[in-house]
Short mmCIF file of C-alpha atoms and ligand atoms in Angstrom, two decimals:
data_model
loop_
_atom_site.label_atom_id
_atom_site.label_comp_id
_atom_site.label_asym_id
_atom_site.label_seq_id
_atom_site.Cartn_x
_atom_site.Cartn_y
_atom_site.Cartn_z
CA MET U 150 39.05 -18.28 6.01
CA ALA U 151 35.73 -17.05 6.43
CA LYS U 152 34.79 -14.31 9.12
CA ARG U 153 32.48 -16.65 11.43
CA ILE U 154 30.29 -14.02 13.37
CA THR U 155 27.52 -13.38 15.72
CA ILE U 156 24.36 -10.87 15.53
CA LEU U 157 22.86 -9.65 18.28
CA GLY U 158 19.54 -8.54 17.85
CA SER U 159 19.83 -9.33 14.45
CA THR U 160 15.62 -9.48 13.13
CA GLY U 161 16.42 -5.48 13.97
CA SER U 162 16.53 -2.72 11.42
CA ILE U 163 20.93 -3.16 12.11
CA GLY U 164 20.63 -6.85 12.18
CA GLN U 165 18.75 -6.94 8.81
CA SER U 166 21.60 -4.49 7.40
CA THR U 167 23.97 -6.98 8.70
CA LEU U 168 22.38 -9.83 7.04
CA ASP U 169 21.99 -8.35 3.87
CA ILE U 170 26.02 -6.82 4.03
CA VAL U 171 26.31 -10.53 4.34
CA ARG U 172 23.78 -11.85 1.82
CA ASN U 173 25.80 -9.35 -0.83
CA SER U 174 29.40 -10.20 0.49
CA LEU U 175 31.28 -12.83 -2.05
CA LYS U 176 31.54 -16.42 -1.38
CA GLY U 177 33.18 -17.61 1.47
CA MET U 178 33.80 -14.49 3.59
CA PHE U 179 31.61 -15.05 6.81
CA GLU U 180 30.70 -17.54 8.67
CA VAL U 181 27.18 -16.94 10.29
CA VAL U 182 27.95 -18.56 13.77
CA ALA U 183 24.51 -17.30 16.02
CA LEU U 184 21.71 -14.78 15.71
CA THR U 185 19.64 -13.98 18.19
CA ALA U 186 15.94 -11.88 18.45
CA ASN U 187 13.33 -11.10 22.01
CA LYS U 188 9.84 -12.02 19.89
CA ASN U 189 10.09 -12.43 16.34
CA ALA U 190 10.56 -16.17 15.98
CA LYS U 191 9.31 -16.43 12.64
CA LEU U 192 11.86 -13.94 11.04
CA LEU U 193 14.57 -15.35 12.98
CA ALA U 194 14.17 -19.29 11.92
CA GLU U 195 13.87 -17.55 8.12
CA GLN U 196 17.61 -16.41 8.71
CA ALA U 197 19.02 -19.93 10.51
CA ILE U 198 17.74 -21.32 7.38
CA GLU U 199 18.72 -18.73 4.75
CA PHE U 200 22.11 -18.54 6.25
CA ASN U 201 22.75 -21.90 8.20
CA ALA U 202 23.05 -21.04 11.59
CA GLN U 203 24.71 -23.15 13.94
CA TYR U 204 22.62 -21.40 16.83
CA VAL U 205 19.30 -19.11 17.39
CA ALA U 206 18.50 -17.60 20.48
CA LEU U 207 14.54 -16.01 21.09
CA SER U 208 14.65 -13.70 24.41
CA ASP U 209 11.67 -14.21 25.34
CA SER U 210 10.20 -17.89 25.33
CA SER U 211 6.40 -17.47 24.86
CA ASN U 212 7.36 -17.85 20.48
CA ALA U 213 9.02 -20.53 21.56
CA ASP U 214 7.15 -23.14 19.81
CA ILE U 215 7.03 -21.62 15.92
CA LEU U 216 11.22 -21.12 16.42
CA LYS U 217 10.27 -25.12 16.91
CA GLU U 218 8.18 -26.10 14.17
CA MET U 219 10.18 -23.84 11.65
CA LEU U 220 13.71 -25.56 12.57
CA LYS U 221 12.26 -29.46 12.87
CA GLY U 222 14.63 -31.47 11.46
CA LEU U 223 17.56 -28.71 10.40
CA ASP U 224 20.80 -28.80 12.19
CA VAL U 225 20.38 -25.58 14.39
CA LYS U 226 20.80 -25.42 17.95
CA ILE U 227 17.90 -24.04 19.86
CA GLY U 228 18.14 -21.61 23.02
CA THR U 229 14.92 -19.57 24.98
CA GLY U 230 14.64 -16.84 27.93
CA PRO U 231 17.58 -14.55 28.39
CA GLU U 232 20.74 -16.51 29.26
CA SER U 233 20.74 -17.94 25.51
CA LEU U 234 21.16 -14.56 24.27
CA ILE U 235 24.66 -15.27 27.01
CA GLU U 236 24.91 -18.98 25.58
CA ALA U 237 24.96 -17.07 21.59
CA ALA U 238 27.10 -14.26 22.46
CA SER U 239 30.15 -17.32 23.73
CA TYR U 240 30.10 -18.29 20.75
CA LYS U 241 34.41 -17.56 20.39
CA THR U 242 33.84 -15.99 17.13
CA ASP U 243 36.11 -13.38 14.71
CA PHE U 244 33.24 -10.58 14.85
CA CYS U 245 30.24 -10.01 17.29
CA MET U 246 27.59 -6.92 15.71
CA ALA U 247 25.91 -5.75 19.01
CA ALA U 248 22.47 -4.38 17.61
CA ILE U 249 20.21 -5.04 20.31
CA ILE U 250 18.02 -2.35 21.59
CA GLY U 251 18.21 -0.84 24.38
CA ALA U 252 20.49 -1.86 27.99
CA ALA U 253 19.10 -5.19 27.39
CA GLY U 254 22.41 -5.54 25.02
CA LEU U 255 24.44 -5.02 27.94
CA GLU U 256 24.87 -8.91 29.36
CA PRO U 257 25.40 -9.91 26.01
CA THR U 258 27.73 -7.34 24.30
CA LEU U 259 29.70 -8.01 27.48
CA ALA U 260 29.26 -12.18 27.55
CA ALA U 261 30.81 -11.12 23.47
CA VAL U 262 33.43 -9.09 24.99
CA ASN U 263 34.17 -11.93 28.59
CA GLN U 264 35.65 -13.85 25.06
CA GLY U 265 37.74 -11.12 23.54
CA ILE U 266 36.02 -10.85 20.76
CA ASN U 267 35.63 -7.78 17.92
CA ILE U 268 32.10 -5.86 18.59
CA GLY U 269 30.73 -3.66 16.14
CA LEU U 270 28.61 -1.65 18.27
CA ALA U 271 25.11 -0.48 17.21
CA ASN U 272 23.83 -0.74 20.68
CA LYS U 273 24.39 2.84 22.03
CA GLU U 274 22.29 2.15 25.30
CA CYS U 275 25.42 -0.44 26.70
CA ILE U 276 28.26 1.79 26.86
CA VAL U 277 25.74 4.78 28.14
CA THR U 278 25.07 2.77 31.09
CA ALA U 279 28.25 0.71 32.32
CA GLY U 280 30.25 4.01 31.09
CA ASP U 281 33.89 3.07 32.50
CA LEU U 282 33.58 -0.33 33.45
CA PHE U 283 32.38 -1.41 30.04
CA THR U 284 35.18 0.25 28.29
CA GLN U 285 37.60 -1.69 30.15
CA ARG U 286 36.16 -4.18 30.66
CA VAL U 287 37.18 -4.61 26.23
CA LYS U 288 40.35 -3.26 27.49
CA GLU U 289 40.63 -6.84 29.38
CA LYS U 290 39.61 -9.06 27.17
CA ARG U 291 41.16 -7.08 24.72
CA SER U 292 38.29 -6.98 22.30
CA LYS U 293 38.14 -4.16 20.05
CA LEU U 294 34.45 -1.68 19.95
CA LEU U 295 34.12 -0.74 15.70
CA PRO U 296 31.67 1.54 16.09
CA VAL U 297 28.41 1.17 13.98
CA ASP U 298 26.63 4.49 14.71
CA SER U 299 27.21 6.26 11.77
CA GLU U 300 29.01 8.93 13.42
CA HIS U 301 31.32 7.17 15.78
CA ASN U 302 32.36 5.25 12.22
CA ALA U 303 32.88 8.49 11.01
CA ILE U 304 35.47 9.81 13.50
CA PHE U 305 37.13 6.15 14.02
CA GLN U 306 37.81 6.37 10.24
CA VAL U 307 39.26 10.06 10.95
CA LEU U 308 40.85 10.48 14.40
CA ASP U 309 44.40 10.22 14.79
CA ILE U 310 44.56 8.13 17.63
CA GLU U 311 48.09 8.07 17.49
CA ARG U 312 48.34 11.53 18.13
CA PRO U 313 45.43 12.75 20.87
CA SER U 314 47.02 16.21 21.38
CA GLY U 315 46.69 17.13 17.81
CA VAL U 316 42.90 17.15 18.06
CA ARG U 317 40.40 20.40 19.02
CA ARG U 318 37.43 18.78 19.17
CA LEU U 319 35.14 16.33 17.51
CA ILE U 320 32.06 17.29 15.42
CA LEU U 321 28.48 14.83 15.74
CA THR U 322 26.31 15.95 13.22
CA ALA U 323 22.65 15.87 13.09
CA SER U 324 20.10 15.58 11.15
CA GLY U 325 17.81 17.17 13.57
CA GLY U 326 15.12 14.75 12.71
CA PRO U 327 11.35 15.03 12.02
CA PHE U 328 11.11 18.10 14.19
CA ARG U 329 13.60 19.77 12.51
CA SER U 330 11.58 22.68 11.37
CA THR U 331 7.90 22.50 13.37
CA PRO U 332 8.10 25.84 14.87
CA ILE U 333 8.10 25.70 19.03
CA ASN U 334 4.91 26.17 19.73
CA GLU U 335 3.54 23.18 17.64
CA MET U 336 5.77 20.62 19.05
CA ARG U 337 3.10 19.86 21.83
CA MET U 338 0.20 18.25 19.17
CA VAL U 339 2.85 15.80 17.65
CA THR U 340 1.98 12.81 16.94
CA LYS U 341 3.38 9.08 17.12
CA GLU U 342 3.19 8.31 13.34
CA SER U 343 5.08 12.15 13.12
CA ALA U 344 7.35 10.91 15.14
CA LEU U 345 8.17 7.74 13.98
CA ARG U 346 8.73 9.29 10.33
CA HIS U 347 12.69 10.08 10.21
CA PRO U 348 13.12 12.29 6.95
CA VAL U 349 16.45 10.94 6.37
CA TRP U 350 16.99 6.98 7.83
CA SER U 351 14.81 4.59 8.33
CA MET U 352 15.25 3.01 11.73
CA GLY U 353 13.67 0.93 14.41
CA ALA U 354 11.08 2.15 17.08
CA LYS U 355 12.69 3.84 19.71
CA ILE U 356 16.02 5.18 18.21
CA SER U 357 12.88 7.27 15.42
CA ILE U 358 11.64 8.78 18.38
CA ASP U 359 15.16 9.49 20.16
CA SER U 360 15.87 10.92 16.80
CA ALA U 361 12.48 12.83 17.44
CA THR U 362 13.60 14.49 20.46
CA LEU U 363 17.32 14.45 20.21
CA MET U 364 17.96 12.15 22.41
CA ASN U 365 19.86 10.30 20.28
CA LYS U 366 22.39 12.86 19.68
CA GLY U 367 23.04 12.76 23.29
CA LEU U 368 23.05 9.11 23.34
CA GLU U 369 25.39 9.41 21.19
CA LEU U 370 28.06 12.12 22.81
CA ILE U 371 28.02 10.20 25.73
CA GLU U 372 28.70 7.31 23.40
CA ALA U 373 31.64 9.27 22.20
CA SER U 374 33.18 10.66 25.04
CA TYR U 375 33.64 6.56 26.22
CA LEU U 376 35.37 6.18 22.83
CA PHE U 377 37.01 8.59 21.67
CA ASN U 378 37.84 9.21 25.79
CA ARG U 379 37.64 12.83 25.12
CA PRO U 380 35.41 15.20 27.69
CA SER U 381 32.23 17.06 26.81
CA LYS U 382 33.52 20.26 26.45
CA GLU U 383 35.55 19.05 23.11
CA ILE U 384 32.41 17.72 21.64
CA ASP U 385 30.36 19.24 20.16
CA ILE U 386 26.93 19.41 18.02
CA ILE U 387 25.35 20.27 15.16
CA ILE U 388 22.65 19.91 12.96
CA HIS U 389 23.56 19.12 9.30
CA PRO U 390 19.96 17.73 7.59
CA GLN U 391 20.56 16.19 4.49
CA SER U 392 22.90 13.71 6.47
CA ILE U 393 26.05 13.14 4.37
CA VAL U 394 28.72 14.42 6.34
CA HIS U 395 28.33 11.88 9.06
CA SER U 396 31.32 13.83 11.29
CA MET U 397 34.19 15.37 12.02
CA VAL U 398 36.73 15.55 14.12
CA GLU U 399 38.28 19.56 14.33
CA TYR U 400 42.49 20.03 14.65
CA ILE U 401 44.60 22.06 16.21
CA ASP U 402 45.87 23.60 13.33
CA GLY U 403 42.43 24.39 12.00
CA SER U 404 42.19 21.31 9.34
CA ILE U 405 39.40 19.54 9.78
CA LEU U 406 38.56 15.88 8.80
CA ALA U 407 34.76 14.42 7.89
CA GLN U 408 33.79 10.81 6.45
CA LEU U 409 30.60 11.84 4.07
CA GLY U 410 28.70 8.68 2.54
CA SER U 411 25.46 8.12 1.56
CA PRO U 412 22.80 8.19 4.62
CA ASP U 413 22.88 4.37 4.44
CA MET U 414 24.08 1.99 7.56
CA ARG U 415 25.15 -0.45 5.53
CA ILE U 416 28.29 2.19 4.83
CA PRO U 417 29.04 1.31 8.64
CA ILE U 418 27.78 -1.91 9.58
CA ALA U 419 30.22 -3.05 6.67
CA TYR U 420 32.92 -1.27 7.88
CA SER U 421 32.87 -2.83 10.75
CA MET U 422 32.73 -6.01 9.92
CA ALA U 423 35.85 -5.67 6.79
CA TRP U 424 37.98 -3.98 9.48
CA PRO U 425 40.98 -3.41 9.22
CA ASP U 426 40.52 -4.05 5.85
CA ARG U 427 37.14 -2.25 3.29
CA MET U 428 34.51 -4.57 1.07
CA ASN U 429 31.98 -3.36 -1.00
CA ALA U 430 29.03 -2.00 0.93
CA HIS U 431 26.60 -2.53 -2.21
CA VAL U 432 25.55 0.94 -1.90
CA ASP U 433 24.39 4.08 -3.78
CA ARG U 434 27.13 5.75 -4.65
CA LEU U 435 27.76 9.51 -3.50
CA ASP U 436 27.12 11.58 -6.09
CA LEU U 437 29.00 15.60 -5.00
CA THR U 438 27.86 16.82 -8.42
CA ALA U 439 24.22 16.79 -7.76
CA MET U 440 24.59 18.20 -4.63
CA ASP U 441 22.36 21.54 -3.86
CA ASN U 442 23.56 22.46 -0.53
CA LEU U 443 25.13 20.96 2.36
CA ASN U 444 23.84 22.99 5.41
CA PHE U 445 25.29 23.14 9.33
CA PHE U 446 23.30 25.31 12.19
CA LYS U 447 23.82 25.12 15.35
CA PRO U 448 20.49 23.10 17.68
CA ASP U 449 17.65 24.79 18.94
CA LEU U 450 18.16 23.49 22.99
CA ASN U 451 15.31 25.40 23.44
CA LYS U 452 13.29 22.98 21.53
CA PHE U 453 15.47 19.21 22.50
CA PRO U 454 16.55 19.65 26.64
CA ALA U 455 17.13 16.49 25.49
CA LEU U 456 20.84 17.56 24.76
CA ASN U 457 21.56 19.62 27.75
CA LEU U 458 20.02 16.54 30.08
CA ALA U 459 22.82 14.33 27.86
CA ARG U 460 25.24 16.90 28.37
CA PHE U 461 24.37 17.34 32.30
CA ALA U 462 24.81 12.91 32.69
CA LEU U 463 27.89 13.04 30.99
CA GLU U 464 29.72 15.78 32.96
CA THR U 465 28.13 14.90 36.47
CA GLY U 466 29.44 11.29 35.44
CA GLY U 467 28.78 8.78 37.71
CA THR U 468 25.58 7.03 37.96
CA ALA U 469 23.99 9.42 35.77
CA PRO U 470 24.68 8.51 31.85
CA CYS U 471 22.65 4.94 33.46
CA VAL U 472 19.98 6.91 35.00
CA ILE U 473 19.10 9.29 32.12
CA ASN U 474 19.30 6.45 29.54
CA ALA U 475 16.47 4.27 32.05
CA ALA U 476 14.62 6.99 32.02
CA ASN U 477 14.65 7.74 28.34
CA GLU U 478 14.19 4.17 27.20
CA VAL U 479 10.58 3.52 29.67
CA ALA U 480 9.25 7.16 28.73
CA VAL U 481 10.00 6.13 25.10
CA ASP U 482 8.34 2.75 25.69
CA ALA U 483 5.24 4.79 27.25
CA PHE U 484 5.26 6.90 24.69
CA LEU U 485 4.91 4.05 22.09
CA GLN U 486 2.43 2.87 24.17
CA ASP U 487 -0.12 5.85 23.76
CA LYS U 488 0.24 6.62 27.52
CA ILE U 489 2.10 10.29 27.50
CA GLU U 490 2.77 13.04 24.92
CA PHE U 491 5.82 13.98 23.01
CA LEU U 492 7.13 16.40 24.44
CA ASP U 493 6.76 14.41 28.24
CA ILE U 494 9.14 12.41 27.35
CA THR U 495 12.22 15.07 28.11
CA ARG U 496 10.04 16.36 30.61
CA LEU U 497 9.74 12.89 32.72
CA ILE U 498 13.42 12.36 32.18
CA ASP U 499 14.16 15.77 34.06
CA GLY U 500 11.47 14.83 36.97
CA VAL U 501 13.86 11.59 37.49
CA LEU U 502 17.07 12.99 37.36
CA GLY U 503 16.21 15.70 39.32
CA LYS U 504 14.57 13.37 42.21
CA TYR U 505 18.29 11.70 41.87
CA SER U 506 20.27 14.68 41.94
CA SER U 507 18.25 15.72 45.23
CA ARG U 508 19.46 12.96 46.83
CA ALA U 509 23.19 13.65 45.93
CA ASP U 510 23.58 10.19 44.58
CA PHE U 511 25.10 10.35 40.81
CA LYS U 512 28.52 10.59 42.24
CA THR U 513 28.37 6.58 43.44
CA GLU U 514 30.74 5.33 41.03
CA MET U 515 29.15 2.13 39.95
CA SER U 516 32.32 -0.63 40.18
CA THR U 517 30.83 -3.73 38.89
CA ILE U 518 28.10 -4.55 36.28
CA GLU U 519 26.27 -5.99 38.99
CA GLU U 520 25.52 -2.79 40.14
CA VAL U 521 24.75 -0.86 37.03
CA ILE U 522 21.66 -3.78 36.39
CA SER U 523 20.94 -3.10 39.62
CA LYS U 524 20.60 0.63 38.85
CA ASP U 525 19.12 1.31 36.13
CA ASN U 526 16.45 -1.60 37.31
CA GLU U 527 15.61 0.77 40.30
CA VAL U 528 15.85 3.79 38.00
CA ARG U 529 13.70 1.89 35.38
CA LYS U 530 11.05 1.54 38.74
CA VAL U 531 10.94 5.19 39.81
CA ALA U 532 10.14 6.29 36.28
CA THR U 533 7.08 3.82 35.86
CA GLU U 534 5.83 5.50 38.81
CA ASN U 535 6.26 9.27 36.91
CA ILE U 536 4.33 7.96 34.48
CA LYS U 537 1.45 6.55 36.88
CA LYS U 538 1.07 10.37 37.88
CA LEU U 539 1.14 11.71 34.34
CA ILE U 540 -1.78 9.39 33.34
P1 LIG N 44 14.50 -2.42 16.24
O1 LIG N 44 14.51 -2.77 17.35
O2 LIG N 44 14.50 -2.60 15.25
O3 LIG N 44 16.22 -3.73 16.39
C1 LIG N 44 16.36 -4.38 18.50
C2 LIG N 44 16.57 -5.78 18.01
O4 LIG N 44 16.63 -6.27 19.46
C3 LIG N 44 15.48 -6.53 17.19
O5 LIG N 44 16.31 -8.60 16.71
C4 LIG N 44 14.59 -7.29 18.61
O6 LIG N 44 13.89 -8.55 18.84
C5 LIG N 44 16.18 -7.53 19.87
N1 LIG N 44 15.66 -7.18 20.93
C6 LIG N 44 14.94 -6.06 20.88
N2 LIG N 44 14.08 -6.28 22.13
C7 LIG N 44 14.95 -6.91 23.39
C8 LIG N 44 14.84 -7.57 23.99
N3 LIG N 44 14.99 -6.98 25.52
N4 LIG N 44 15.83 -8.36 24.43
C9 LIG N 44 16.59 -8.99 23.43
N5 LIG N 44 17.36 -8.74 22.52
C10 LIG N 44 16.10 -7.36 22.00
O7 LIG N 44 16.50 -1.40 16.48
P2 LIG N 44 17.36 -0.48 15.93
O8 LIG N 44 18.40 -1.76 14.72
O9 LIG N 44 16.80 -0.12 15.01
O10 LIG N 44 18.36 -0.58 16.67
C11 LIG N 44 19.27 -1.41 17.21
C12 LIG N 44 20.52 -0.61 18.18
O11 LIG N 44 20.97 0.39 16.95
C13 LIG N 44 20.18 0.72 18.98
O12 LIG N 44 20.68 0.59 20.41
C14 LIG N 44 19.87 1.58 18.29
O13 LIG N 44 20.65 2.83 19.04
C15 LIG N 44 21.53 1.76 17.38
N6 LIG N 44 21.64 1.99 16.32
C16 LIG N 44 20.24 2.34 14.92
C17 LIG N 44 20.53 2.01 13.54
C18 LIG N 44 19.33 2.75 12.92
O14 LIG N 44 20.14 2.62 12.05
N7 LIG N 44 18.55 1.70 13.33
C19 LIG N 44 21.85 3.45 13.37
C20 LIG N 44 22.69 3.96 14.85
C21 LIG N 44 22.74 2.68 15.96
P3 LIG N 44 12.93 -8.68 18.55
O15 LIG N 44 12.88 -8.06 16.88
O16 LIG N 44 12.54 -10.03 18.18
O17 LIG N 44 12.18 -7.89 18.36
#
């Protein structure tokens, strides 16, 4: 029987790779039920036609006419506006790929969780923002989180969840991004174009900038803590420029188990889609004999303060991860719009965190998703005001 799937954010980098897996899979293995996008009506319509989707949702309705025109006469239901994403996610399917960028993915992903559907979790911002509330809901609804971030997918594959006391630490690897070797005194001058040019991975704009500041690794640190129920002190980050070892688990006897693979997101995506089985991801096979070196270094925390900020947020708990994520989203957006410089991104996040710590309100636990969304909105306003002061 075909696995029925929904893709939230099908027009993005992860969304398109997910559809690539479907395209190359055995006939009848997957049935695409619903697809969503924000603005890209043209690609969404093309995908709906190619994959015979039953429902398409466009969050920003300004391009709705394009979608309706392209799908005229076809048996595809069309939804527009943010509510349509909830409708798409609520279709009773077997698997939902959560690949919207940012905290905007939280409510649609939760709508899928509410149906007890297994989630391919690419959208790390939703777990960083809502933390235990998110993982608690997953448990209550008997949904299952299948991590798609390559690091978390690697850990998921090598972690012995039946015997947690045997685990000493999780080791997240990081490529180091485009500025790994850039001298600290040249970081001020880096351009948007160079920040977007990741040396190994081809990804959407926001995660590419997060990879350049290393905030992506910071968000992954928080994500790993919630996903695998480990405190900050049991999660290390090391730089591994080749991105071949996707992450590791160290056990108390000194064994380290790692997952290796070509740096191609279709591997963890295929893993999450086929789970608990495996399928051919149609990617380049890793030729270990063709490799010169696999290098590992400690990250430079002076050059990449985002790592310390994220660790601070994780260790502080309460609202801090939600605050850091919202501030980061606003700062990255401003950088992508050429409103601020590269180093302003972490400076801005630091400033927003500082404003909150003086009010000691990190300790306030958020008890509902509505409170999470309200905190996220509040921080966005604070961060936007702070940006106005910078320009
Ligand atoms: P992209 O920017 O490439 O795609 C984002 C998708 O979300 C698009 O379909 C976009 O629609 C949609 N979208 C954007 N804003 C909104 C909104 N406000 N409401 C609803 N939908 C929206 O992102 P990526 O695919 O790179 O990343 C997606 C997630 O996966 C992120 O959380 C990222 O951290 C994570 N991830 C990505 C990796 C990668 O290799 N790209 C690797 C590991 C994790 P539209 O096209 O219309 O704008």
